[in-house]
Amino acid sequence: MKCIGPFSQVVTLRGLPEQGALADEQLEIIEAGAVVVDYGHIVDVGRFDQLADRYPATDTTLIEGEHVLLPGFVDCHTHCCFAGSRAQDYAMRVAGKSYLDIAKAGGGIWDSVTQTRAASRSELVRQTAMRVNRLVREHGVTTIEVKSGYGLDVINELKILRAIREANLYTPADLIATCLAAHLKPRDFDGDAAGYLEHVVTALLPTVKRDRLASRIDIFIEESAFGTAEARRYLQQAKAMGFEITVHADQFSAGGSALAVECGALSADHLEASTDAEIALLAGSDTVAVALPGASLGLGMGFAPARRLLDAGACLAVASDWNPGSAPMGDLLMQAAVLGAYEKLTLAETLAAVTYRAARALGLADRGTLDAGKRADMQAYPTADYRDILYHQGAMKPTQVWKFGACIQ
């Protein structure tokens, strides 16, 4: 058992509601605080002097200087297992070319599929571990969801999912794999979209389940990918097989989030095109609304209606969507801060969206707050005032990061 502190402030994020708007005054901020950790979990949180009296035989890790302690961030939507670059797409997009123009020129998701199929599993492991270690060591992200979806056939989807599992051996972060074989219908599949999804259900998902490569599946519901009719059947089949489900929803047109709610999805992600009808559905459900500001920045389009979602009573999470096409940045804190500025989110709402509410989007109740019994996933920033962290919009980086109570940075 060890006591870590004192910190200028400990922002616990405990005791807050899982849904709806939050005021900064609701945050519990412990001045001159500390955390007691044992076997990777938090035993107690409080004032440093009081914890020292309460646990007199405990080893102490002294924190020098001014620091604010937060829970480790949770990035609940990424595509960071991929090969290659799509810098050409970006150059064409900012020069005014349309999505169709870029696709005709050989870009788009299929370009990433081609490059990822050509990469070896060991190369995918290396690149994925490199990316996630950047997130954990430089950005304080201790839990990271990682999707497949750049394979789009049985062999390559399994290769990606196995690479994600192996990459988890080379990072202190927790990688949560999601099977996104339903990213779009591959060009080389001989059949229609419904036929491809049936192929995924019969030829891929049983192996994913048997080998425990992922407990979650995702599908991109959009005019350019899969319609609601075939997506409904796919989600129902996957759920019957025991998979948790999530949905790429309402990015360019509405409809996907309604199906996500109907099917009991853990989350509906993107939501840039959500209207009042979709907002009301999400707010009245247990499905987490996940905003992806990195995609909005990369595509030059509007943000998800985060303020309206919160005011309606929804659970809002924010994720980076790190991918080689629309969101190549991967800086969760910067993106959350920018979204907060545009959507007028309180600091409490933004911090909740990248900690315990993001954990809920992954079905994880054991992290995201600093409280007794939770995982000791934590990060410390070099300031005496927690408000500085979002004020600097991602420029302030954590100086120390702990995973399961072990300092890794």
mmCIF file with all atom_site columns, C-alpha atoms in Angstrom, residues 204-314:
data_model
loop_
_atom_site.group_PDB
_atom_site.id
_atom_site.type_symbol
_atom_site.label_atom_id
_atom_site.label_alt_id
_atom_site.label_comp_id
_atom_site.label_asym_id
_atom_site.label_entity_id
_atom_site.label_seq_id
_atom_site.pdbx_PDB_ins_code
_atom_site.Cartn_x
_atom_site.Cartn_y
_atom_site.Cartn_z
_atom_site.occupancy
_atom_site.B_iso_or_equiv
_atom_site.pdbx_formal_charge
_atom_site.auth_seq_id
_atom_site.auth_comp_id
_atom_site.auth_asym_id
_atom_site.auth_atom_id
_atom_site.pdbx_PDB_model_num
ATOM 1   C CA . LEU A 1 204 ? -15.973 -14.008 -39.333 1.00 0.00 ? 204 LEU A CA 1
ATOM 2   C CA . LEU A 1 205 ? -17.849 -13.385 -36.096 1.00 0.00 ? 205 LEU A CA 1
ATOM 3   C CA . PRO A 1 206 ? -17.816 -17.026 -34.880 1.00 0.00 ? 206 PRO A CA 1
ATOM 4   C CA . THR A 1 207 ? -13.992 -16.984 -34.947 1.00 0.00 ? 207 THR A CA 1
ATOM 5   C CA . VAL A 1 208 ? -13.874 -13.565 -33.301 1.00 0.00 ? 208 VAL A CA 1
ATOM 6   C CA . LYS A 1 209 ? -16.088 -14.953 -30.554 1.00 0.00 ? 209 LYS A CA 1
ATOM 7   C CA . ARG A 1 210 ? -14.298 -18.280 -30.194 1.00 0.00 ? 210 ARG A CA 1
ATOM 8   C CA . ASP A 1 211 ? -10.826 -16.723 -30.013 1.00 0.00 ? 211 ASP A CA 1
ATOM 9   C CA . ARG A 1 212 ? -12.001 -13.842 -27.816 1.00 0.00 ? 212 ARG A CA 1
ATOM 10  C CA . LEU A 1 213 ? -10.569 -11.280 -30.200 1.00 0.00 ? 213 LEU A CA 1
ATOM 11  C CA . ALA A 1 214 ? -13.329 -8.761  -29.441 1.00 0.00 ? 214 ALA A CA 1
ATOM 12  C CA . SER A 1 215 ? -16.487 -8.628  -27.376 1.00 0.00 ? 215 SER A CA 1
ATOM 13  C CA . ARG A 1 216 ? -17.856 -5.650  -29.345 1.00 0.00 ? 216 ARG A CA 1
ATOM 14  C CA . ILE A 1 217 ? -18.983 -4.996  -32.916 1.00 0.00 ? 217 ILE A CA 1
ATOM 15  C CA . ASP A 1 218 ? -19.609 -1.754  -34.766 1.00 0.00 ? 218 ASP A CA 1
ATOM 16  C CA . ILE A 1 219 ? -21.282 -0.786  -38.047 1.00 0.00 ? 219 ILE A CA 1
ATOM 17  C CA . PHE A 1 220 ? -21.198 2.374   -40.153 1.00 0.00 ? 220 PHE A CA 1
ATOM 18  C CA . ILE A 1 221 ? -24.792 3.351   -40.935 1.00 0.00 ? 221 ILE A CA 1
ATOM 19  C CA . GLU A 1 222 ? -24.750 5.854   -43.762 1.00 0.00 ? 222 GLU A CA 1
ATOM 20  C CA . GLU A 1 223 ? -25.856 6.179   -47.373 1.00 0.00 ? 223 GLU A CA 1
ATOM 21  C CA . SER A 1 224 ? -22.296 5.412   -48.516 1.00 0.00 ? 224 SER A CA 1
ATOM 22  C CA . ALA A 1 225 ? -22.004 2.363   -46.228 1.00 0.00 ? 225 ALA A CA 1
ATOM 23  C CA . PHE A 1 226 ? -24.965 0.394   -44.825 1.00 0.00 ? 226 PHE A CA 1
ATOM 24  C CA . GLY A 1 227 ? -28.667 1.235   -44.638 1.00 0.00 ? 227 GLY A CA 1
ATOM 25  C CA . THR A 1 228 ? -30.805 0.828   -41.550 1.00 0.00 ? 228 THR A CA 1
ATOM 26  C CA . ALA A 1 229 ? -32.638 -2.270  -42.789 1.00 0.00 ? 229 ALA A CA 1
ATOM 27  C CA . GLU A 1 230 ? -29.542 -4.431  -43.306 1.00 0.00 ? 230 GLU A CA 1
ATOM 28  C CA . ALA A 1 231 ? -27.852 -2.846  -40.277 1.00 0.00 ? 231 ALA A CA 1
ATOM 29  C CA . ARG A 1 232 ? -30.790 -3.781  -38.036 1.00 0.00 ? 232 ARG A CA 1
ATOM 30  C CA . ARG A 1 233 ? -30.526 -7.441  -38.977 1.00 0.00 ? 233 ARG A CA 1
ATOM 31  C CA . TYR A 1 234 ? -26.742 -7.404  -38.509 1.00 0.00 ? 234 TYR A CA 1
ATOM 32  C CA . LEU A 1 235 ? -26.961 -5.791  -35.078 1.00 0.00 ? 235 LEU A CA 1
ATOM 33  C CA . GLN A 1 236 ? -29.661 -8.212  -33.977 1.00 0.00 ? 236 GLN A CA 1
ATOM 34  C CA . GLN A 1 237 ? -27.613 -11.196 -35.158 1.00 0.00 ? 237 GLN A CA 1
ATOM 35  C CA . ALA A 1 238 ? -24.440 -9.968  -33.475 1.00 0.00 ? 238 ALA A CA 1
ATOM 36  C CA . LYS A 1 239 ? -26.278 -9.252  -30.241 1.00 0.00 ? 239 LYS A CA 1
ATOM 37  C CA . ALA A 1 240 ? -27.795 -12.748 -30.306 1.00 0.00 ? 240 ALA A CA 1
ATOM 38  C CA . MET A 1 241 ? -24.235 -14.105 -30.564 1.00 0.00 ? 241 MET A CA 1
ATOM 39  C CA . GLY A 1 242 ? -23.339 -12.284 -27.350 1.00 0.00 ? 242 GLY A CA 1
ATOM 40  C CA . PHE A 1 243 ? -21.559 -9.230  -28.737 1.00 0.00 ? 243 PHE A CA 1
ATOM 41  C CA . GLU A 1 244 ? -21.981 -5.757  -27.300 1.00 0.00 ? 244 GLU A CA 1
ATOM 42  C CA . ILE A 1 245 ? -22.858 -3.300  -30.038 1.00 0.00 ? 245 ILE A CA 1
ATOM 43  C CA . THR A 1 246 ? -22.001 0.251   -30.975 1.00 0.00 ? 246 THR A CA 1
ATOM 44  C CA . VAL A 1 247 ? -22.841 2.275   -34.083 1.00 0.00 ? 247 VAL A CA 1
ATOM 45  C CA . HIS A 1 248 ? -21.271 4.889   -36.344 1.00 0.00 ? 248 HIS A CA 1
ATOM 46  C CA . ALA A 1 249 ? -24.384 7.070   -36.494 1.00 0.00 ? 249 ALA A CA 1
ATOM 47  C CA . ASP A 1 250 ? -25.666 10.340  -37.960 1.00 0.00 ? 250 ASP A CA 1
ATOM 48  C CA . GLN A 1 251 ? -22.345 11.494  -39.394 1.00 0.00 ? 251 GLN A CA 1
ATOM 49  C CA . PHE A 1 252 ? -23.701 12.856  -42.680 1.00 0.00 ? 252 PHE A CA 1
ATOM 50  C CA . SER A 1 253 ? -27.390 11.928  -42.442 1.00 0.00 ? 253 SER A CA 1
ATOM 51  C CA . ALA A 1 254 ? -29.678 11.044  -39.551 1.00 0.00 ? 254 ALA A CA 1
ATOM 52  C CA . GLY A 1 255 ? -31.097 7.607   -38.817 1.00 0.00 ? 255 GLY A CA 1
ATOM 53  C CA . GLY A 1 256 ? -28.282 5.582   -37.326 1.00 0.00 ? 256 GLY A CA 1
ATOM 54  C CA . SER A 1 257 ? -28.727 6.812   -33.771 1.00 0.00 ? 257 SER A CA 1
ATOM 55  C CA . ALA A 1 258 ? -32.402 5.833   -33.754 1.00 0.00 ? 258 ALA A CA 1
ATOM 56  C CA . LEU A 1 259 ? -31.408 2.297   -34.695 1.00 0.00 ? 259 LEU A CA 1
ATOM 57  C CA . ALA A 1 260 ? -28.667 2.320   -32.058 1.00 0.00 ? 260 ALA A CA 1
ATOM 58  C CA . VAL A 1 261 ? -31.247 3.168   -29.395 1.00 0.00 ? 261 VAL A CA 1
ATOM 59  C CA . GLU A 1 262 ? -33.702 0.611   -30.766 1.00 0.00 ? 262 GLU A CA 1
ATOM 60  C CA . CYS A 1 263 ? -31.097 -2.143  -30.603 1.00 0.00 ? 263 CYS A CA 1
ATOM 61  C CA . GLY A 1 264 ? -29.762 -1.166  -27.181 1.00 0.00 ? 264 GLY A CA 1
ATOM 62  C CA . ALA A 1 265 ? -26.312 -0.123  -28.359 1.00 0.00 ? 265 ALA A CA 1
ATOM 63  C CA . LEU A 1 266 ? -23.773 0.958   -25.763 1.00 0.00 ? 266 LEU A CA 1
ATOM 64  C CA . SER A 1 267 ? -23.062 4.073   -27.806 1.00 0.00 ? 267 SER A CA 1
ATOM 65  C CA . ALA A 1 268 ? -23.931 6.006   -30.939 1.00 0.00 ? 268 ALA A CA 1
ATOM 66  C CA . ASP A 1 269 ? -20.853 7.782   -32.281 1.00 0.00 ? 269 ASP A CA 1
ATOM 67  C CA . HIS A 1 270 ? -20.410 10.873  -34.521 1.00 0.00 ? 270 HIS A CA 1
ATOM 68  C CA . LEU A 1 271 ? -23.894 12.518  -34.413 1.00 0.00 ? 271 LEU A CA 1
ATOM 69  C CA . GLU A 1 272 ? -22.941 15.596  -36.462 1.00 0.00 ? 272 GLU A CA 1
ATOM 70  C CA . ALA A 1 273 ? -26.223 15.286  -38.401 1.00 0.00 ? 273 ALA A CA 1
ATOM 71  C CA . SER A 1 274 ? -28.439 14.531  -35.389 1.00 0.00 ? 274 SER A CA 1
ATOM 72  C CA . THR A 1 275 ? -31.637 16.581  -35.196 1.00 0.00 ? 275 THR A CA 1
ATOM 73  C CA . ASP A 1 276 ? -33.904 17.298  -32.240 1.00 0.00 ? 276 ASP A CA 1
ATOM 74  C CA . ALA A 1 277 ? -35.636 13.953  -32.837 1.00 0.00 ? 277 ALA A CA 1
ATOM 75  C CA . GLU A 1 278 ? -32.404 11.960  -32.511 1.00 0.00 ? 278 GLU A CA 1
ATOM 76  C CA . ILE A 1 279 ? -31.294 14.039  -29.520 1.00 0.00 ? 279 ILE A CA 1
ATOM 77  C CA . ALA A 1 280 ? -34.555 13.238  -27.719 1.00 0.00 ? 280 ALA A CA 1
ATOM 78  C CA . LEU A 1 281 ? -34.182 9.524   -28.446 1.00 0.00 ? 281 LEU A CA 1
ATOM 79  C CA . LEU A 1 282 ? -30.617 9.430   -27.130 1.00 0.00 ? 282 LEU A CA 1
ATOM 80  C CA . ALA A 1 283 ? -31.532 11.452  -24.037 1.00 0.00 ? 283 ALA A CA 1
ATOM 81  C CA . GLY A 1 284 ? -34.320 9.029   -23.207 1.00 0.00 ? 284 GLY A CA 1
ATOM 82  C CA . SER A 1 285 ? -32.101 5.972   -23.541 1.00 0.00 ? 285 SER A CA 1
ATOM 83  C CA . ASP A 1 286 ? -29.060 4.333   -21.952 1.00 0.00 ? 286 ASP A CA 1
ATOM 84  C CA . THR A 1 287 ? -27.071 4.716   -25.194 1.00 0.00 ? 287 THR A CA 1
ATOM 85  C CA . VAL A 1 288 ? -24.073 7.037   -24.778 1.00 0.00 ? 288 VAL A CA 1
ATOM 86  C CA . ALA A 1 289 ? -23.783 9.861   -27.301 1.00 0.00 ? 289 ALA A CA 1
ATOM 87  C CA . VAL A 1 290 ? -20.148 10.012  -28.440 1.00 0.00 ? 290 VAL A CA 1
ATOM 88  C CA . ALA A 1 291 ? -18.943 13.196  -30.120 1.00 0.00 ? 291 ALA A CA 1
ATOM 89  C CA . LEU A 1 292 ? -15.883 12.977  -32.389 1.00 0.00 ? 292 LEU A CA 1
ATOM 90  C CA . PRO A 1 293 ? -14.566 16.520  -32.841 1.00 0.00 ? 293 PRO A CA 1
ATOM 91  C CA . GLY A 1 294 ? -11.403 15.296  -34.559 1.00 0.00 ? 294 GLY A CA 1
ATOM 92  C CA . ALA A 1 295 ? -13.474 14.170  -37.548 1.00 0.00 ? 295 ALA A CA 1
ATOM 93  C CA . SER A 1 296 ? -15.244 17.530  -37.672 1.00 0.00 ? 296 SER A CA 1
ATOM 94  C CA . LEU A 1 297 ? -11.877 19.317  -37.678 1.00 0.00 ? 297 LEU A CA 1
ATOM 95  C CA . GLY A 1 298 ? -10.430 16.973  -40.284 1.00 0.00 ? 298 GLY A CA 1
ATOM 96  C CA . LEU A 1 299 ? -13.429 17.216  -42.610 1.00 0.00 ? 299 LEU A CA 1
ATOM 97  C CA . GLY A 1 300 ? -14.148 20.898  -42.030 1.00 0.00 ? 300 GLY A CA 1
ATOM 98  C CA . MET A 1 301 ? -17.728 20.244  -40.919 1.00 0.00 ? 301 MET A CA 1
ATOM 99  C CA . GLY A 1 302 ? -19.876 21.150  -37.920 1.00 0.00 ? 302 GLY A CA 1
ATOM 100 C CA . PHE A 1 303 ? -19.532 19.512  -34.524 1.00 0.00 ? 303 PHE A CA 1
ATOM 101 C CA . ALA A 1 304 ? -21.996 17.131  -32.920 1.00 0.00 ? 304 ALA A CA 1
ATOM 102 C CA . PRO A 1 305 ? -24.688 19.066  -30.975 1.00 0.00 ? 305 PRO A CA 1
ATOM 103 C CA . ALA A 1 306 ? -23.034 18.426  -27.623 1.00 0.00 ? 306 ALA A CA 1
ATOM 104 C CA . ARG A 1 307 ? -24.735 21.268  -25.751 1.00 0.00 ? 307 ARG A CA 1
ATOM 105 C CA . ARG A 1 308 ? -28.208 20.236  -26.860 1.00 0.00 ? 308 ARG A CA 1
ATOM 106 C CA . LEU A 1 309 ? -27.514 16.598  -26.059 1.00 0.00 ? 309 LEU A CA 1
ATOM 107 C CA . LEU A 1 310 ? -26.498 17.440  -22.506 1.00 0.00 ? 310 LEU A CA 1
ATOM 108 C CA . ASP A 1 311 ? -29.368 19.852  -21.963 1.00 0.00 ? 311 ASP A CA 1
ATOM 109 C CA . ALA A 1 312 ? -31.787 17.170  -23.142 1.00 0.00 ? 312 ALA A CA 1
ATOM 110 C CA . GLY A 1 313 ? -30.361 14.761  -20.561 1.00 0.00 ? 313 GLY A CA 1
ATOM 111 C CA . ALA A 1 314 ? -28.083 12.544  -22.666 1.00 0.00 ? 314 ALA A CA 1
#
